[in-house]
GROMACS .gro file of C-alpha atoms in nm:
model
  262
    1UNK     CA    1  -0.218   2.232   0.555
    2UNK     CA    2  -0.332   2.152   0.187
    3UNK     CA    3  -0.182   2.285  -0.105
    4UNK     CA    4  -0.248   2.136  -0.447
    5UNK     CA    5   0.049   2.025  -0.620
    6UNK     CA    6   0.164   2.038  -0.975
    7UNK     CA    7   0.224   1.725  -1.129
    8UNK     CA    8   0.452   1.687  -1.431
    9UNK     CA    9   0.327   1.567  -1.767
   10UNK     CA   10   0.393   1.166  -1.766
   11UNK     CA   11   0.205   1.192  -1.415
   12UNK     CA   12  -0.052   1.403  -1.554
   13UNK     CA   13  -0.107   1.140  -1.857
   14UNK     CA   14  -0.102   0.830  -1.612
   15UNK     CA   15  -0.402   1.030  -1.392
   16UNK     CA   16  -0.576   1.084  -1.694
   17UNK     CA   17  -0.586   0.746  -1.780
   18UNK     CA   18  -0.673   0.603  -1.467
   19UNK     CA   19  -0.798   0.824  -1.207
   20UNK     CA   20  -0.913   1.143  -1.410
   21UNK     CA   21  -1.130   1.298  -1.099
   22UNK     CA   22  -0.823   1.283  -0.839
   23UNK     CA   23  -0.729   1.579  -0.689
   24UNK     CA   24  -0.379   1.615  -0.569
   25UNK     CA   25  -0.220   1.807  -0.220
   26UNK     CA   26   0.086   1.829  -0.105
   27UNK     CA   27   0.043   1.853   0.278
   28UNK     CA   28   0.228   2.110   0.523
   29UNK     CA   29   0.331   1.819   0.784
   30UNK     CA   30   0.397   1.489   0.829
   31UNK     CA   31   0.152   1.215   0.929
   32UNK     CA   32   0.061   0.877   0.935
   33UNK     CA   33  -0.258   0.940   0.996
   34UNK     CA   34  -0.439   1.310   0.991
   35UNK     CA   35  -0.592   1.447   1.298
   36UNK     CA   36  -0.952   1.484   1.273
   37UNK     CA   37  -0.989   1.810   1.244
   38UNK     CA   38  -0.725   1.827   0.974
   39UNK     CA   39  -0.927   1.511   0.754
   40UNK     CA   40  -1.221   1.683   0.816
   41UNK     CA   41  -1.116   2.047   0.687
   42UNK     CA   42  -1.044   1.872   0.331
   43UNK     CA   43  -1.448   1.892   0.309
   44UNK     CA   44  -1.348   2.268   0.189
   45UNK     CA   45  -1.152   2.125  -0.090
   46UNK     CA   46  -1.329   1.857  -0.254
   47UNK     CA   47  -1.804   1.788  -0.251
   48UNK     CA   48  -1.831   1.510   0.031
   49UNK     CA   49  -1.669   1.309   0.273
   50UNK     CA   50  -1.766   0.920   0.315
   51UNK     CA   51  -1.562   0.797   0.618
   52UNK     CA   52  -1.518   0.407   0.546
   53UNK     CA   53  -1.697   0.199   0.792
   54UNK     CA   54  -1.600  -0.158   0.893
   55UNK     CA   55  -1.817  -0.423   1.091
   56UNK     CA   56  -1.618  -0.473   1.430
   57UNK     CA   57  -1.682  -0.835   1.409
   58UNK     CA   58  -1.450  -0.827   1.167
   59UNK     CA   59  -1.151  -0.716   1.406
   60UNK     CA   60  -1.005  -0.949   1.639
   61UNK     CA   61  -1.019  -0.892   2.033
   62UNK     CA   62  -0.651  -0.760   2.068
   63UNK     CA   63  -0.648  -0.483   1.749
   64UNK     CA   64  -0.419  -0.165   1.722
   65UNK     CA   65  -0.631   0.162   1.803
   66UNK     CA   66  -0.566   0.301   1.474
   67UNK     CA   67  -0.741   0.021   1.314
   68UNK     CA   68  -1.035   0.036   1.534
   69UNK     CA   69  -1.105   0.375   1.481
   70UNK     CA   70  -1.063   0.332   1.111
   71UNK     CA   71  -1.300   0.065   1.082
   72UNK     CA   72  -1.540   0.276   1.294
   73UNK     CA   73  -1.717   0.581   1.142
   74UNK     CA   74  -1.454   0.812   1.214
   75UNK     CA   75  -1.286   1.027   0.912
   76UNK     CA   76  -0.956   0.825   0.914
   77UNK     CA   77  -0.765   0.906   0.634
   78UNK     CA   78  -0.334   0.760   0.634
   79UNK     CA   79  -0.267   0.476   0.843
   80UNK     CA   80   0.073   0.331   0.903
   81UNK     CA   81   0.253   0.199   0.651
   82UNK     CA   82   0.088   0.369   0.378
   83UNK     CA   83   0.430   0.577   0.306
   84UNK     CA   84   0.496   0.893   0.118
   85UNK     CA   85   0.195   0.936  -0.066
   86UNK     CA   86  -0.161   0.848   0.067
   87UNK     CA   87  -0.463   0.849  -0.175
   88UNK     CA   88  -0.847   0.816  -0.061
   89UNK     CA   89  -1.214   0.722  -0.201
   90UNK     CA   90  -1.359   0.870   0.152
   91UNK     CA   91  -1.398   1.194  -0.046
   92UNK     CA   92  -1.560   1.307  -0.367
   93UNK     CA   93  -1.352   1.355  -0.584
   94UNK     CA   94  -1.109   1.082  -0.465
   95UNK     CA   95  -0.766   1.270  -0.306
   96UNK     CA   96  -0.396   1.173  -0.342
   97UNK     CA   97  -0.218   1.340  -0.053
   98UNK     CA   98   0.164   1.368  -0.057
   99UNK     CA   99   0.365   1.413   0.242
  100UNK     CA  100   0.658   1.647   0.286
  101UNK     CA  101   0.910   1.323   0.336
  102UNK     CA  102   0.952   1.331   0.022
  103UNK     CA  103   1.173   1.646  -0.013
  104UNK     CA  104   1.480   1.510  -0.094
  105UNK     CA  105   1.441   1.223  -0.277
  106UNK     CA  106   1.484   1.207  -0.662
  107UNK     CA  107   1.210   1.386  -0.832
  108UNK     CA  108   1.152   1.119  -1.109
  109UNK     CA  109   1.072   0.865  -0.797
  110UNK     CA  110   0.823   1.120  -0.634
  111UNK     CA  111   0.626   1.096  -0.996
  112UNK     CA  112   0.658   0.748  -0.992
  113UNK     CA  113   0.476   0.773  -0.607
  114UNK     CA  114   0.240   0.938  -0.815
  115UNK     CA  115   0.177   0.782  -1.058
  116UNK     CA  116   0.150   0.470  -0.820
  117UNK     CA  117  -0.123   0.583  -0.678
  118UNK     CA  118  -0.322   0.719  -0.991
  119UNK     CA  119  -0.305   0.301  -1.121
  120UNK     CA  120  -0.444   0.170  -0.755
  121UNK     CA  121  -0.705   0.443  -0.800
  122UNK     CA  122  -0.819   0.313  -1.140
  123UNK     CA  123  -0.831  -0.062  -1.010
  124UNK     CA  124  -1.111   0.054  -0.721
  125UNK     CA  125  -0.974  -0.198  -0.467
  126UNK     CA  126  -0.992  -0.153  -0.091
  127UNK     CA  127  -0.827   0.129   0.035
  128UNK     CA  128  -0.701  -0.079   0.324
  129UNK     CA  129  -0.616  -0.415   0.399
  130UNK     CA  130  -0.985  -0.447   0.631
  131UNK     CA  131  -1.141  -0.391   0.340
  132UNK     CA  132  -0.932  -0.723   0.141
  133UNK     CA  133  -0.952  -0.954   0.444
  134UNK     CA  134  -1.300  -0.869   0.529
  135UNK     CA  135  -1.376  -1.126   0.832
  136UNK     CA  136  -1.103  -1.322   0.735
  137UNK     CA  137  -0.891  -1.097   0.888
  138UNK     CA  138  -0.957  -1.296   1.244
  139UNK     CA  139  -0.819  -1.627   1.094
  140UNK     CA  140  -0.469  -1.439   0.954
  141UNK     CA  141  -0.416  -1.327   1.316
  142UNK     CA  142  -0.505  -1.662   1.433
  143UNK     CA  143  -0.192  -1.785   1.174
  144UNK     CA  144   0.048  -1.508   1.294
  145UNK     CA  145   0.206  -1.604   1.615
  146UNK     CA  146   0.288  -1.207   1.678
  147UNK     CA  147   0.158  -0.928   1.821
  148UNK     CA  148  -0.108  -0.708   1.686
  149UNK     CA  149   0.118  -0.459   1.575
  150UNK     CA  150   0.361  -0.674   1.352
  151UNK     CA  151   0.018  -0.875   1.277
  152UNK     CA  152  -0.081  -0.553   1.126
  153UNK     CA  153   0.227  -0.507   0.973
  154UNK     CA  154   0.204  -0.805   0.818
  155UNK     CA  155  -0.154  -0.752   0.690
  156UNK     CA  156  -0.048  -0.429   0.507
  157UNK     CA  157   0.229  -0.573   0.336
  158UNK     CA  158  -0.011  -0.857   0.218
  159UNK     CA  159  -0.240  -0.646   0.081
  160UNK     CA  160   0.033  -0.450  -0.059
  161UNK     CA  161   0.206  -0.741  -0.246
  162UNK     CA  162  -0.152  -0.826  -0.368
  163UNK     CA  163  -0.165  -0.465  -0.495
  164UNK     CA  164   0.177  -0.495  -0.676
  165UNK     CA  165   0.078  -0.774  -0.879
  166UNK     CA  166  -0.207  -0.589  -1.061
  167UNK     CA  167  -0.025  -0.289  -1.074
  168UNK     CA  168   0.346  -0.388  -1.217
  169UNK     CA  169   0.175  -0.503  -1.558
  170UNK     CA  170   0.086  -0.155  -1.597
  171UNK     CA  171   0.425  -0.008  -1.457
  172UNK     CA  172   0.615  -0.238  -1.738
  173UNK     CA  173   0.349  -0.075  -2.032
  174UNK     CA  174   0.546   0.218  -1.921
  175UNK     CA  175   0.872   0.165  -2.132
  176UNK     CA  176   0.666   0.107  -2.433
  177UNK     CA  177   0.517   0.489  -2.413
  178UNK     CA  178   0.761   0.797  -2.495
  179UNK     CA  179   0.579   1.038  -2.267
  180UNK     CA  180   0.576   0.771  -2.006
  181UNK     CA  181   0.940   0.620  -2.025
  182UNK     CA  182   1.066   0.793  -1.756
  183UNK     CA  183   0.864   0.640  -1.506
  184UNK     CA  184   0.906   0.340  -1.650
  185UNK     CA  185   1.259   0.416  -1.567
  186UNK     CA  186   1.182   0.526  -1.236
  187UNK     CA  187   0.978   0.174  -1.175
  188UNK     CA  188   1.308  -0.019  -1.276
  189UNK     CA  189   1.560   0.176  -1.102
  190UNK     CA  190   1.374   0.146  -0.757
  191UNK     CA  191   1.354  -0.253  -0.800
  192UNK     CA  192   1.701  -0.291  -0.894
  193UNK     CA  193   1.769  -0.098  -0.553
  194UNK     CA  194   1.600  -0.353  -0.354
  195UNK     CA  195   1.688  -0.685  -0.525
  196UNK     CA  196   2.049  -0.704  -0.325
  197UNK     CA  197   1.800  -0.665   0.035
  198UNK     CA  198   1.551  -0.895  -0.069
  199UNK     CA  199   1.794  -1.119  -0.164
  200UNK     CA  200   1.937  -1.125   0.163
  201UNK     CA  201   1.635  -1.139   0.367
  202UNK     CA  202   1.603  -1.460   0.480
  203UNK     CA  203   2.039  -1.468   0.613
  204UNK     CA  204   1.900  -1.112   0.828
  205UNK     CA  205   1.624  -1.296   0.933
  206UNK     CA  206   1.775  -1.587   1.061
  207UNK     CA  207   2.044  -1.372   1.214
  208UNK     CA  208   1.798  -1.166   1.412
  209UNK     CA  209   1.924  -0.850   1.215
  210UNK     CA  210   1.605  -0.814   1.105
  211UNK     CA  211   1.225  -0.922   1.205
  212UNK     CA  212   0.968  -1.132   0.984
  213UNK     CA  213   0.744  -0.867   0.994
  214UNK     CA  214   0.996  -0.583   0.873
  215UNK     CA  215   1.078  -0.855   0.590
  216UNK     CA  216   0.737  -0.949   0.501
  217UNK     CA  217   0.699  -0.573   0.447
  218UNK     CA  218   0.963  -0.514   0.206
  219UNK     CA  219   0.926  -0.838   0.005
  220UNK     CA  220   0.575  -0.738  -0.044
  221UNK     CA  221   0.689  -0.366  -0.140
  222UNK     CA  222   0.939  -0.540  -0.443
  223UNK     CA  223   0.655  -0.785  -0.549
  224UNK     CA  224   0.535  -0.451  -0.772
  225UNK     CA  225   0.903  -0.400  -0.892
  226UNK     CA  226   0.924  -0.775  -1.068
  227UNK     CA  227   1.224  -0.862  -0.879
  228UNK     CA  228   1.267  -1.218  -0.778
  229UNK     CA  229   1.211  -1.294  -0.392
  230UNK     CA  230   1.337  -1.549  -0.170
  231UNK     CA  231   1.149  -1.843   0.010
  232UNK     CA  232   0.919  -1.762   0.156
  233UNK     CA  233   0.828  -1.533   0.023
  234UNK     CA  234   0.842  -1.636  -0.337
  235UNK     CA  235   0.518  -1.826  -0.272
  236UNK     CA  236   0.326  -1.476  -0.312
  237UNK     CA  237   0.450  -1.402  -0.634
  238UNK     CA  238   0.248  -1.588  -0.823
  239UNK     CA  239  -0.133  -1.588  -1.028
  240UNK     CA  240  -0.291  -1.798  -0.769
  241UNK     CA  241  -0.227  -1.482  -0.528
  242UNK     CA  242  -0.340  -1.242  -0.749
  243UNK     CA  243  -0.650  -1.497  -0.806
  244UNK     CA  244  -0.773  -1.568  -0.521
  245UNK     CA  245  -0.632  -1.307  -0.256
  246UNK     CA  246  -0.715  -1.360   0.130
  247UNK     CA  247  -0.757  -1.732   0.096
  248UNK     CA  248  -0.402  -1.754  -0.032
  249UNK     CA  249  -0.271  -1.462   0.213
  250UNK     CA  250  -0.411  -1.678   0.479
  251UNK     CA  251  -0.280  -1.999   0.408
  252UNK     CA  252   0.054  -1.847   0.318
  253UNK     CA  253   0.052  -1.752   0.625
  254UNK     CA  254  -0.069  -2.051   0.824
  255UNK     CA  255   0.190  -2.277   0.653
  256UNK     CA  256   0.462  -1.984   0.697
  257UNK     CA  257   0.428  -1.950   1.074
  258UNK     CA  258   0.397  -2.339   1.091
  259UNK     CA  259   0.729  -2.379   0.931
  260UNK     CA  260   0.887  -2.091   1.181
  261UNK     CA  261   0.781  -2.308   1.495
  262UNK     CA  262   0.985  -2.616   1.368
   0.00000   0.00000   0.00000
């Protein structure tokens, strides 16, 4: 199921620098989230395995299974929306896991998936959105007038725009370094791809073409590619996000939904 994976040399350099212990896999099948028996064979490739555990107080009444079990004491390791490449602290050494999806797409964007996750390694956040909410996570499904699927949905994409506003500082270093420039490259030529979409998000919304939390999700992808993003989106782009995290999420949020029911 496991086989460790080669990684070019800009990739190599941008583990080094931030996540030196990670060991990398691609895996034989897809997932979003790996059987048990599968997440628990990877204790034959790396010393231990420290399933994260989550209070259940935390978790409101109505919560996807997935997350319950994750926040359990259960070896859950991918959960949806985590895309193409998955990397973990339940294991020591932490693990970057790469799914075969990716066959196919452009090889300088797979090492820029890579490299991705090598930079969230190094800033030791959360390795889920539980874990940035915390018991706050009750009042942002209290402020999403959905259910607890696109609620989740929504959640990740928070906690992935959050992500992306550490991370692109590092991503835009990346021109400045000759063995790095090509990822650097990689970084810009994804965001230019999504600027037309994101630009258009609020016309598909309010045509019903497509759904806040589908839109949520991918304006919260580009917030890591430094494009600009419409209202209302544009609110989340900013320091005081990157300051002060689930307060803001949450009261984005609140106001958000608040506006949508006018």
């Amino acid at each position: 199921m496991f086989e460790a994976r080669d990684l070019s040399r800009p990739v190599e350099a941008v583990r080094d620098e931030h996540a030196p212990d990670a060991l990398v896999f691609d895996c034989e099948r897809d997932f979003e989230t790996l059987p048990p028996a599968l997440a628990e064979d990877l204790g034959l490739v790396v010393d231990t395995l420290e399933p994260a555990s989550y209070p259940a107080a935390w978790l409101p009444e109505e919560t996807p299974t997935l997350l319950s079990r994750y926040a359990s004491s259960d070896l859950t390791i991918g959960m949806p929306g985590d895309g193409s490449v998955v990397w973990t602290r339940q294991t020591e050494p932490p693990l970057v896991l790469v799914k075969p999806r990716v066959e196919g797409s452009p090889e300088s964007f797979v090492d820029f998936l890579l490299a991705e996750a090598f930079v969230e390694l190094g800033l030791d956040a959360p390795e889920h959105f539980i874990g940035f909410f915390e018991d706050e996570y009750s009042k942002l499904d209290q402020a999403v007038d959905l259910d607890p699927n696109s609620t989740y949905q929504i959640a990740a994409a928070l906690y992935d725009g959050w992500l992306g506003l550490q991370t692109r500082a590092v991503f835009a270093e990346w021109h400045d370094h000759a063995d790095r420039a090509e990822l650097g490259d990689a970084w810009q030529d994804a965001g230019t791809r999504l600027e037309d979409r994101v630009a258009g998000l609020p016309r598909a919304v309010a045509r019903g073409e497509t759904d806040f939390a589908d839109a949520t999700e991918l304006a919260c992808a580009s917030i890591k590619h430094a494009i600009e993003l419409p209202a209302p989106f544009a609110a989340l782009d900013t320091s005081a996000y990157r300051d002060h995290g689930p307060e803001y999420a949450i009261r984005w949020a609140e106001k958000t939904f608040d506006a949508l029911a006018e």
